[in-house]
Amino acid sequence: MNKHLNIFKTYAKGNRSYQLENDLTRALAICLQEDALFCHEVLKTIIDDADLYNQLFEDLDGDTNIQIEIQKATSNIGDFEKVFAVSLSESLMSNFWQQTHNSEYDPICDLVITINNILIVVEAKRDNIDCTAQLYNQILNIFNHQSKRIEDNKEVVSPFDLNWKKLMAIAVKVASFEKTTGNSNRFLNDFIQLVKGHNYSWLPETPIGSLKNISSKSIYRRVESAVNQFCKKDKTVEKLSYNDRLGTNFSKGWSNELLFRVDKNSGDLVVDIYPGNTKGQGRHIFQQEPLFAEYLFVGDESYATTTEYHIKFMGQSYITGLWLSDSDFCKPLYTKQNFNKHTGRIYRDDWHVIEDLLDQHITTDWKTQCNWQDKIINSNRALFNIAFGYHISISVPLKKLAQLDKNHNDITPLANFIESIYKAFETRLITEEASS
């Protein structure tokens, strides 16, 4: 659907970021009014008291009245017997009763829901701002306008941390159920899209085992969460800070990172490592002829390794490179002798030596592949650095990931598997004899 047709997204050329808080609150209020199942699930989550909830809704002939309002002044709120103070933010709610924001005035409440004599006050934020103090002050002033002291009525007040992730988990589950039964609700679906456009991380992560179709983005997101959990558990391993790839640092001198990606077509997890990506890394594997394992055992299963050769040309940054397989060589290029003699810093006067070396060993048109003429010869460079590296990967089938990741609240099985992969690359990819 065209994004401009979203019910809650105002068509305007200007930036409405300043209005986003009100947009989100208004959209939520409308969804609560227009989707009974969503409203039921949200209220049941907030009113975490089965007896009270049953009193409100168990009697089919009962006279229960629900009113949903936004931007309501505290002075306009009537009598009540119970109030739920709800924080809706990316930030967790802090201790409600330790707040000291005691300004006496007539604050405006973002969202007020009244169910007979039950009051629900929601303070919403569009980002990671703790709104507990503001919420406390609203409840304080509600009591003040009714000539009551909040300190004398603590048993009436129930603070509740809803937060956006919890709310959107409810929204997505309801929308999925409604879609399954052929009763999709336009309001709820557009609300989900509005939130997704603002901050996709608020939406729940579907466990891989629950995905109905291959979604590389959803799988990637769960793998990223598993990597985060692994790094949190093992303080010696850090997640890479790059935006264009997912991975961790690596403990061995022959490589500095282990990378994770998801195949867009199959959904399989591909794990990549680049041994010898610099001359310094190459020293750790070329002391003897490099010997890599043909299989890696992860847990009780083995995964075949795929090995490519990567000749990398570097200046202050990456210039160009060659990706080769065994069939591209007429004789071995990756030897200890060639490594020691021809890798590292090469000045322009010696570029012909590298050209002759590659001509003698590579059968394919390597110059065209790496754009040798334009990237190297015709450049204004005085030197480049060359490394004899490898690209080694394993592929974990989607089916295996689905077996591990079944509960959206428990990423531990997948995180433990990521840890096992890391350990396998660390301890079994290169034998100690070859890397010593």
Short mmCIF file of C-alpha atoms in Angstrom, two decimals:
data_model
loop_
_atom_site.label_atom_id
_atom_site.label_comp_id
_atom_site.label_asym_id
_atom_site.label_seq_id
_atom_site.Cartn_x
_atom_site.Cartn_y
_atom_site.Cartn_z
CA MET A 1 0.00 0.00 0.00
CA ASN A 2 1.16 3.55 -0.72
CA LYS A 3 2.55 4.98 2.53
CA HIS A 4 0.65 8.23 1.96
CA LEU A 5 -2.63 6.30 2.29
CA ASN A 6 -1.86 5.32 5.88
CA ILE A 7 -4.79 6.53 7.98
CA PHE A 8 -2.49 7.97 10.62
CA LYS A 9 0.21 9.46 8.39
CA THR A 10 -0.61 13.06 7.52
CA TYR A 11 0.22 14.00 3.93
CA ALA A 12 2.54 16.98 4.31
CA LYS A 13 5.82 18.08 2.81
CA GLY A 14 7.04 19.48 6.11
CA ASN A 15 8.75 17.48 8.81
CA ARG A 16 6.22 16.48 11.48
CA SER A 17 8.74 14.95 13.89
CA TYR A 18 7.74 17.49 16.54
CA GLN A 19 4.15 16.19 16.24
CA LEU A 20 5.05 12.51 16.36
CA GLU A 21 4.21 12.00 20.03
CA ASN A 22 0.67 13.27 19.48
CA ASP A 23 0.36 11.27 16.25
CA LEU A 24 1.31 8.03 18.01
CA THR A 25 -1.00 8.69 20.96
CA ARG A 26 -3.93 9.61 18.73
CA ALA A 27 -3.38 6.52 16.55
CA LEU A 28 -3.29 4.29 19.63
CA ALA A 29 -6.51 5.82 20.98
CA ILE A 30 -8.31 5.30 17.67
CA CYS A 31 -7.14 1.68 17.47
CA LEU A 32 -8.43 1.04 20.99
CA GLN A 33 -11.80 2.43 19.88
CA GLU A 34 -11.95 0.65 16.53
CA ASP A 35 -10.49 -2.78 17.36
CA ALA A 36 -12.27 -4.55 20.22
CA LEU A 37 -9.83 -7.46 20.41
CA PHE A 38 -6.81 -5.13 20.55
CA CYS A 39 -8.51 -3.02 23.23
CA HIS A 40 -9.30 -6.17 25.24
CA GLU A 41 -5.70 -7.42 25.11
CA VAL A 42 -4.23 -4.02 26.07
CA LEU A 43 -6.62 -3.50 28.98
CA LYS A 44 -6.10 -7.05 30.22
CA THR A 45 -2.34 -6.45 30.19
CA ILE A 46 -2.62 -3.20 32.16
CA ILE A 47 -5.27 -4.41 34.61
CA ASP A 48 -3.22 -7.35 35.83
CA ASP A 49 -5.90 -8.37 38.31
CA ALA A 50 -8.17 -11.21 37.18
CA ASP A 51 -10.84 -10.49 39.82
CA LEU A 52 -11.05 -6.81 38.93
CA TYR A 53 -11.09 -7.51 35.21
CA ASN A 54 -13.83 -10.10 35.61
CA GLN A 55 -15.92 -7.64 37.63
CA LEU A 56 -15.73 -5.21 34.75
CA PHE A 57 -16.42 -7.55 31.83
CA GLU A 58 -17.76 -10.91 33.01
CA ASP A 59 -21.43 -9.94 33.16
CA LEU A 60 -22.88 -9.98 29.64
CA ASP A 61 -25.81 -7.82 30.77
CA GLY A 62 -23.62 -5.54 32.87
CA ASP A 63 -23.45 -1.82 32.28
CA THR A 64 -19.74 -1.28 31.63
CA ASN A 65 -18.86 1.97 29.94
CA ILE A 66 -15.45 2.66 28.35
CA GLN A 67 -14.35 6.16 27.40
CA ILE A 68 -11.10 6.85 25.55
CA GLU A 69 -9.83 10.41 25.42
CA ILE A 70 -6.61 12.19 24.50
CA GLN A 71 -5.15 15.51 25.67
CA LYS A 72 -7.34 15.68 28.76
CA ALA A 73 -6.62 18.12 31.57
CA THR A 74 -6.30 16.65 35.05
CA SER A 75 -8.92 19.10 36.32
CA ASN A 76 -11.52 17.50 34.03
CA ILE A 77 -11.08 13.98 35.39
CA GLY A 78 -13.94 12.80 37.58
CA ASP A 79 -14.09 10.59 40.65
CA PHE A 80 -12.57 7.11 40.54
CA GLU A 81 -11.83 4.23 42.88
CA LYS A 82 -8.71 2.90 41.18
CA VAL A 83 -6.09 4.48 38.92
CA PHE A 84 -3.47 2.81 36.74
CA ALA A 85 -0.52 5.11 35.98
CA VAL A 86 0.91 3.81 32.69
CA SER A 87 4.30 4.70 31.23
CA LEU A 88 4.53 4.22 27.46
CA SER A 89 8.10 4.86 26.36
CA GLU A 90 11.15 3.15 24.96
CA SER A 91 12.68 3.66 28.41
CA LEU A 92 11.78 1.42 31.31
CA MET A 93 9.67 2.95 34.05
CA SER A 94 11.65 3.98 37.10
CA ASN A 95 10.39 3.79 40.71
CA PHE A 96 7.08 5.64 40.69
CA TRP A 97 6.98 6.32 44.42
CA GLN A 98 10.46 7.79 44.54
CA GLN A 99 9.54 10.68 42.24
CA THR A 100 9.73 14.22 43.63
CA HIS A 101 8.12 16.24 40.82
CA ASN A 102 5.47 17.99 42.93
CA SER A 103 4.52 21.02 40.83
CA GLU A 104 0.87 21.95 41.36
CA TYR A 105 -0.84 23.00 38.12
CA ASP A 106 -3.23 21.52 35.55
CA PRO A 107 -1.15 19.21 33.34
CA ILE A 108 -2.55 17.62 30.19
CA CYS A 109 -2.67 13.82 30.09
CA ASP A 110 -1.77 12.17 26.77
CA LEU A 111 -4.33 9.38 26.96
CA VAL A 112 -7.06 8.75 29.52
CA ILE A 113 -9.20 5.60 29.56
CA THR A 114 -12.15 5.40 31.95
CA ILE A 115 -13.90 2.10 32.63
CA ASN A 116 -16.73 2.80 35.04
CA ASN A 117 -14.88 3.85 38.19
CA ILE A 118 -11.48 2.68 36.95
CA LEU A 119 -9.06 5.29 35.58
CA ILE A 120 -6.10 4.58 33.29
CA VAL A 121 -3.70 7.46 32.63
CA VAL A 122 -1.09 6.92 29.89
CA GLU A 123 1.95 9.14 29.37
CA ALA A 124 3.57 8.44 25.98
CA LYS A 125 7.02 9.31 24.66
CA ARG A 126 8.32 8.77 21.12
CA ASP A 127 11.85 7.92 22.24
CA ASN A 128 14.00 6.69 25.11
CA ILE A 129 12.83 9.27 27.69
CA ASP A 130 11.85 8.17 31.17
CA CYS A 131 8.44 9.77 31.69
CA THR A 132 7.89 8.46 35.23
CA ALA A 133 8.34 11.86 36.88
CA GLN A 134 5.88 13.50 34.48
CA LEU A 135 3.37 10.70 34.98
CA TYR A 136 3.72 10.94 38.77
CA ASN A 137 3.02 14.68 38.62
CA GLN A 138 -0.13 14.09 36.57
CA ILE A 139 -1.47 11.59 39.12
CA LEU A 140 -0.50 13.96 41.92
CA ASN A 141 -2.51 16.78 40.36
CA ILE A 142 -5.49 14.53 39.64
CA PHE A 143 -5.69 13.86 43.36
CA ASN A 144 -5.06 17.53 44.20
CA HIS A 145 -7.99 18.64 42.02
CA GLN A 146 -10.17 16.26 44.01
CA SER A 147 -8.83 17.63 47.31
CA LYS A 148 -6.98 14.40 48.06
CA ARG A 149 -3.36 13.71 48.93
CA ILE A 150 -1.54 11.13 46.82
CA GLU A 151 0.45 10.06 49.88
CA ASP A 152 -2.79 9.00 51.57
CA ASN A 153 -4.03 7.04 48.54
CA LYS A 154 -1.10 4.87 47.50
CA GLU A 155 -3.23 1.72 47.65
CA VAL A 156 -5.46 3.22 44.96
CA VAL A 157 -2.58 3.81 42.50
CA SER A 158 -1.01 1.01 40.41
CA PRO A 159 2.04 2.13 38.37
CA PHE A 160 2.48 0.06 35.22
CA ASP A 161 5.30 -0.01 32.67
CA LEU A 162 3.70 -0.77 29.32
CA ASN A 163 6.56 0.39 27.02
CA TRP A 164 6.39 0.37 23.24
CA LYS A 165 7.88 -3.06 22.69
CA LYS A 166 5.30 -4.69 24.96
CA LEU A 167 2.47 -2.76 23.32
CA MET A 168 3.60 -3.61 19.79
CA ALA A 169 3.95 -7.28 20.70
CA ILE A 170 0.25 -7.19 21.57
CA ALA A 171 -0.61 -5.27 18.38
CA VAL A 172 1.27 -7.65 16.09
CA LYS A 173 -0.19 -10.76 17.73
CA VAL A 174 -3.75 -9.40 17.45
CA ALA A 175 -3.19 -8.31 13.82
CA SER A 176 -1.80 -11.73 12.97
CA PHE A 177 -4.79 -13.47 14.56
CA GLU A 178 -7.24 -11.19 12.78
CA LYS A 179 -5.52 -11.82 9.45
CA THR A 180 -5.69 -15.58 10.03
CA THR A 181 -9.45 -15.40 10.65
CA GLY A 182 -10.06 -13.09 7.69
CA ASN A 183 -10.92 -10.09 9.88
CA SER A 184 -7.97 -7.76 9.35
CA ASN A 185 -8.44 -4.34 10.92
CA ARG A 186 -7.26 -1.39 8.78
CA PHE A 187 -6.76 0.84 11.80
CA LEU A 188 -4.50 -1.60 13.64
CA ASN A 189 -2.50 -2.48 10.52
CA ASP A 190 -1.89 1.19 9.75
CA PHE A 191 -0.90 1.82 13.37
CA ILE A 192 1.68 -0.95 13.13
CA GLN A 193 3.06 0.56 9.92
CA LEU A 194 3.19 4.02 11.51
CA VAL A 195 5.22 2.68 14.43
CA LYS A 196 7.43 0.59 12.14
CA GLY A 197 8.28 3.69 10.12
CA HIS A 198 9.28 5.54 13.27
CA ASN A 199 11.23 2.77 15.03
CA TYR A 200 11.14 -0.76 13.62
CA SER A 201 12.94 -2.12 16.71
CA TRP A 202 9.75 -1.58 18.73
CA LEU A 203 8.09 -4.37 16.76
CA PRO A 204 8.46 -7.85 18.21
CA GLU A 205 11.01 -10.23 16.80
CA THR A 206 9.28 -13.26 15.38
CA PRO A 207 11.22 -16.40 16.33
CA ILE A 208 12.64 -18.09 13.27
CA GLY A 209 10.64 -21.22 14.03
CA SER A 210 7.38 -19.23 13.72
CA LEU A 211 8.10 -17.60 10.35
CA LYS A 212 5.52 -18.67 7.78
CA ASN A 213 7.67 -17.52 4.85
CA ILE A 214 11.37 -16.93 4.34
CA SER A 215 12.12 -13.41 5.53
CA SER A 216 15.83 -12.68 5.49
CA LYS A 217 15.27 -9.44 7.42
CA SER A 218 13.40 -11.21 10.23
CA ILE A 219 16.01 -13.97 10.40
CA TYR A 220 18.84 -11.42 10.38
CA ARG A 221 17.21 -9.54 13.23
CA ARG A 222 17.01 -12.67 15.39
CA VAL A 223 20.61 -13.59 14.55
CA GLU A 224 21.67 -10.08 15.54
CA SER A 225 19.88 -10.45 18.87
CA ALA A 226 21.65 -13.78 19.38
CA VAL A 227 25.02 -12.15 18.62
CA ASN A 228 24.22 -9.40 21.13
CA GLN A 229 23.36 -12.00 23.77
CA PHE A 230 26.55 -13.96 23.07
CA CYS A 231 28.71 -10.85 23.39
CA LYS A 232 26.94 -9.88 26.60
CA LYS A 233 27.72 -13.31 28.03
CA ASP A 234 31.34 -13.49 26.83
CA LYS A 235 33.00 -10.21 27.79
CA THR A 236 36.08 -11.03 25.68
CA VAL A 237 34.03 -10.88 22.47
CA GLU A 238 32.69 -7.58 21.15
CA LYS A 239 30.10 -6.96 18.49
CA LEU A 240 31.38 -5.00 15.49
CA SER A 241 30.14 -1.42 15.35
CA TYR A 242 29.79 -1.30 11.54
CA ASN A 243 26.40 -0.55 9.98
CA ASP A 244 27.03 -2.57 6.82
CA ARG A 245 27.83 -5.94 8.38
CA LEU A 246 27.06 -8.05 11.43
CA GLY A 247 29.84 -9.78 13.30
CA THR A 248 32.23 -9.91 16.20
CA ASN A 249 35.91 -9.39 16.77
CA PHE A 250 38.03 -12.54 16.66
CA SER A 251 40.65 -13.80 19.08
CA LYS A 252 43.20 -15.28 16.68
CA GLY A 253 45.99 -13.30 15.04
CA TRP A 254 45.18 -14.65 11.58
CA SER A 255 41.81 -12.84 11.41
CA ASN A 256 40.23 -9.95 13.26
CA GLU A 257 36.52 -10.55 12.70
CA LEU A 258 33.87 -13.24 12.24
CA LEU A 259 30.87 -12.21 10.13
CA PHE A 260 27.25 -13.36 9.95
CA ARG A 261 24.82 -12.86 7.07
CA VAL A 262 21.55 -14.38 5.89
CA ASP A 263 21.05 -15.72 2.38
CA LYS A 264 18.14 -13.76 0.90
CA ASN A 265 16.79 -16.70 -1.10
CA SER A 266 17.21 -19.67 1.24
CA GLY A 267 17.21 -17.99 4.66
CA ASP A 268 20.32 -19.98 5.58
CA LEU A 269 22.84 -18.44 7.96
CA VAL A 270 26.23 -17.91 6.32
CA VAL A 271 29.27 -17.42 8.56
CA ASP A 272 32.34 -15.84 6.94
CA ILE A 273 35.91 -15.34 8.01
CA TYR A 274 38.85 -13.81 6.12
CA PRO A 275 42.16 -15.30 7.32
CA GLY A 276 45.29 -13.50 6.13
CA ASN A 277 43.42 -10.36 5.17
CA THR A 278 46.57 -8.35 5.92
CA LYS A 279 50.24 -9.30 5.81
CA GLY A 280 50.32 -9.22 9.61
CA GLN A 281 47.51 -11.76 9.75
CA GLY A 282 49.18 -13.82 7.02
CA ARG A 283 52.30 -14.32 9.16
CA HIS A 284 50.22 -16.47 11.51
CA ILE A 285 49.24 -18.93 8.78
CA PHE A 286 52.13 -18.89 6.29
CA GLN A 287 54.84 -20.07 8.66
CA GLN A 288 53.86 -23.45 7.28
CA GLU A 289 51.66 -24.21 4.31
CA PRO A 290 48.11 -23.16 5.34
CA LEU A 291 45.88 -26.08 6.25
CA PHE A 292 42.16 -25.45 6.83
CA ALA A 293 39.59 -27.93 8.08
CA GLU A 294 37.20 -29.26 5.44
CA TYR A 295 34.43 -29.53 8.04
CA LEU A 296 33.61 -27.69 11.25
CA PHE A 297 31.77 -29.48 14.03
CA VAL A 298 29.28 -27.20 15.75
CA GLY A 299 27.59 -29.05 18.57
CA ASP A 300 26.87 -32.52 17.27
CA GLU A 301 26.65 -31.57 13.58
CA SER A 302 29.29 -30.93 10.95
CA TYR A 303 29.26 -28.18 8.34
CA ALA A 304 31.35 -28.22 5.20
CA THR A 305 33.69 -25.28 4.76
CA THR A 306 33.91 -23.41 1.47
CA THR A 307 37.30 -21.87 0.71
CA GLU A 308 38.10 -19.07 -1.71
CA TYR A 309 41.26 -17.06 -2.25
CA HIS A 310 41.18 -13.30 -1.87
CA ILE A 311 44.11 -11.24 -3.11
CA LYS A 312 43.60 -7.77 -1.68
CA PHE A 313 45.15 -4.49 -2.82
CA MET A 314 45.09 -1.75 -0.20
CA GLY A 315 46.17 1.88 0.06
CA GLN A 316 44.87 3.92 2.93
CA SER A 317 41.68 1.98 2.25
CA TYR A 318 40.56 -0.90 0.04
CA ILE A 319 41.51 -0.41 -3.65
CA THR A 320 40.51 -3.60 -5.43
CA GLY A 321 40.87 -7.35 -5.18
CA LEU A 322 40.63 -10.78 -6.75
CA TRP A 323 38.29 -13.59 -5.74
CA LEU A 324 39.66 -16.94 -6.93
CA SER A 325 39.16 -20.68 -6.55
CA ASP A 326 41.54 -23.63 -6.96
CA SER A 327 40.61 -23.96 -10.63
CA ASP A 328 41.84 -20.42 -11.33
CA PHE A 329 45.48 -21.34 -10.64
CA CYS A 330 47.87 -23.20 -12.95
CA LYS A 331 50.32 -23.64 -10.07
CA PRO A 332 50.27 -22.84 -6.33
CA LEU A 333 50.57 -19.13 -5.58
CA TYR A 334 49.83 -19.27 -1.86
CA THR A 335 53.16 -20.59 -0.58
CA LYS A 336 55.35 -19.51 2.29
CA GLN A 337 58.03 -18.39 -0.17
CA ASN A 338 55.66 -16.24 -2.25
CA PHE A 339 54.10 -14.81 0.88
CA ASN A 340 57.43 -13.72 2.33
CA LYS A 341 58.73 -12.33 -0.97
CA HIS A 342 55.73 -10.68 -2.59
CA THR A 343 53.20 -9.51 0.04
CA GLY A 344 53.15 -6.27 1.97
CA ARG A 345 54.18 -2.84 0.67
CA ILE A 346 54.97 -2.70 -3.06
CA TYR A 347 56.31 0.51 -4.64
CA ARG A 348 55.43 1.53 -8.20
CA ASP A 349 58.82 0.50 -9.60
CA ASP A 350 58.09 -3.10 -8.54
CA TRP A 351 54.48 -3.34 -9.71
CA HIS A 352 55.60 -5.22 -12.81
CA VAL A 353 56.96 -7.96 -10.53
CA ILE A 354 53.49 -8.52 -9.06
CA GLU A 355 51.99 -8.40 -12.56
CA ASP A 356 54.40 -11.08 -13.78
CA LEU A 357 53.79 -13.18 -10.66
CA LEU A 358 50.02 -13.20 -11.12
CA ASP A 359 50.36 -13.83 -14.87
CA GLN A 360 52.44 -16.93 -14.13
CA HIS A 361 50.02 -18.39 -11.58
CA ILE A 362 46.48 -17.33 -12.55
CA THR A 363 44.75 -18.70 -15.64
CA THR A 364 41.81 -16.28 -15.73
CA ASP A 365 41.76 -12.68 -16.93
CA TRP A 366 42.65 -11.36 -13.50
CA LYS A 367 43.52 -7.84 -14.77
CA THR A 368 39.99 -7.24 -15.99
CA GLN A 369 38.50 -8.73 -12.85
CA CYS A 370 40.29 -6.28 -10.54
CA ASN A 371 40.44 -3.41 -13.06
CA TRP A 372 44.23 -3.45 -12.81
CA GLN A 373 44.81 -0.79 -15.44
CA ASP A 374 42.53 1.89 -14.00
CA LYS A 375 42.68 1.05 -10.30
CA ILE A 376 46.45 0.51 -10.17
CA ILE A 377 48.51 1.45 -13.25
CA ASN A 378 46.67 4.65 -14.16
CA SER A 379 46.28 5.80 -10.59
CA ASN A 380 48.49 8.43 -8.99
CA ARG A 381 49.56 6.03 -6.28
CA ALA A 382 53.20 5.54 -5.39
CA LEU A 383 52.59 2.19 -3.70
CA PHE A 384 50.01 -0.35 -2.60
CA ASN A 385 49.87 -3.16 -0.06
CA ILE A 386 49.04 -6.65 -1.24
CA ALA A 387 47.81 -9.53 0.95
CA PHE A 388 47.27 -13.20 0.17
CA GLY A 389 44.06 -13.86 2.04
CA TYR A 390 41.30 -16.42 2.19
CA HIS A 391 37.54 -16.34 2.43
CA ILE A 392 36.18 -19.33 4.35
CA SER A 393 32.52 -19.86 5.13
CA ILE A 394 30.00 -22.36 6.41
CA SER A 395 26.26 -22.38 5.79
CA VAL A 396 23.73 -23.33 8.46
CA PRO A 397 20.35 -24.41 7.01
CA LEU A 398 17.26 -22.42 7.91
CA LYS A 399 15.73 -25.63 9.25
CA LYS A 400 18.41 -25.82 11.93
CA LEU A 401 17.83 -22.20 12.96
CA ALA A 402 14.08 -22.84 13.18
CA GLN A 403 14.68 -25.81 15.48
CA LEU A 404 16.74 -23.64 17.81
CA ASP A 405 14.68 -20.45 17.84
CA LYS A 406 11.08 -21.15 18.84
CA ASN A 407 10.30 -18.70 21.64
CA HIS A 408 10.46 -14.95 20.96
CA ASN A 409 11.17 -14.32 24.65
CA ASP A 410 14.13 -16.71 24.76
CA ILE A 411 17.06 -16.05 22.42
CA THR A 412 19.39 -18.23 24.53
CA PRO A 413 19.37 -21.40 22.35
CA LEU A 414 20.30 -19.40 19.25
CA ALA A 415 22.88 -17.34 21.19
CA ASN A 416 24.49 -20.54 22.49
CA PHE A 417 24.65 -21.82 18.92
CA ILE A 418 26.37 -18.60 17.79
CA GLU A 419 28.87 -19.12 20.59
CA SER A 420 29.50 -22.70 19.42
CA ILE A 421 30.13 -21.43 15.89
CA TYR A 422 32.62 -18.89 17.20
CA LYS A 423 34.45 -21.55 19.22
CA ALA A 424 34.55 -23.89 16.23
CA PHE A 425 36.19 -21.26 14.02
CA GLU A 426 38.51 -20.32 16.86
CA THR A 427 39.74 -23.80 17.74
CA ARG A 428 39.17 -26.05 14.73
CA LEU A 429 39.46 -24.09 11.48
CA ILE A 430 43.27 -24.11 11.42
CA THR A 431 45.20 -26.86 13.11
CA GLU A 432 47.80 -25.78 15.66
CA GLU A 433 50.53 -27.38 13.57
CA ALA A 434 49.65 -25.22 10.56
CA SER A 435 49.26 -21.96 12.50
CA SER A 436 52.22 -22.24 14.85
#
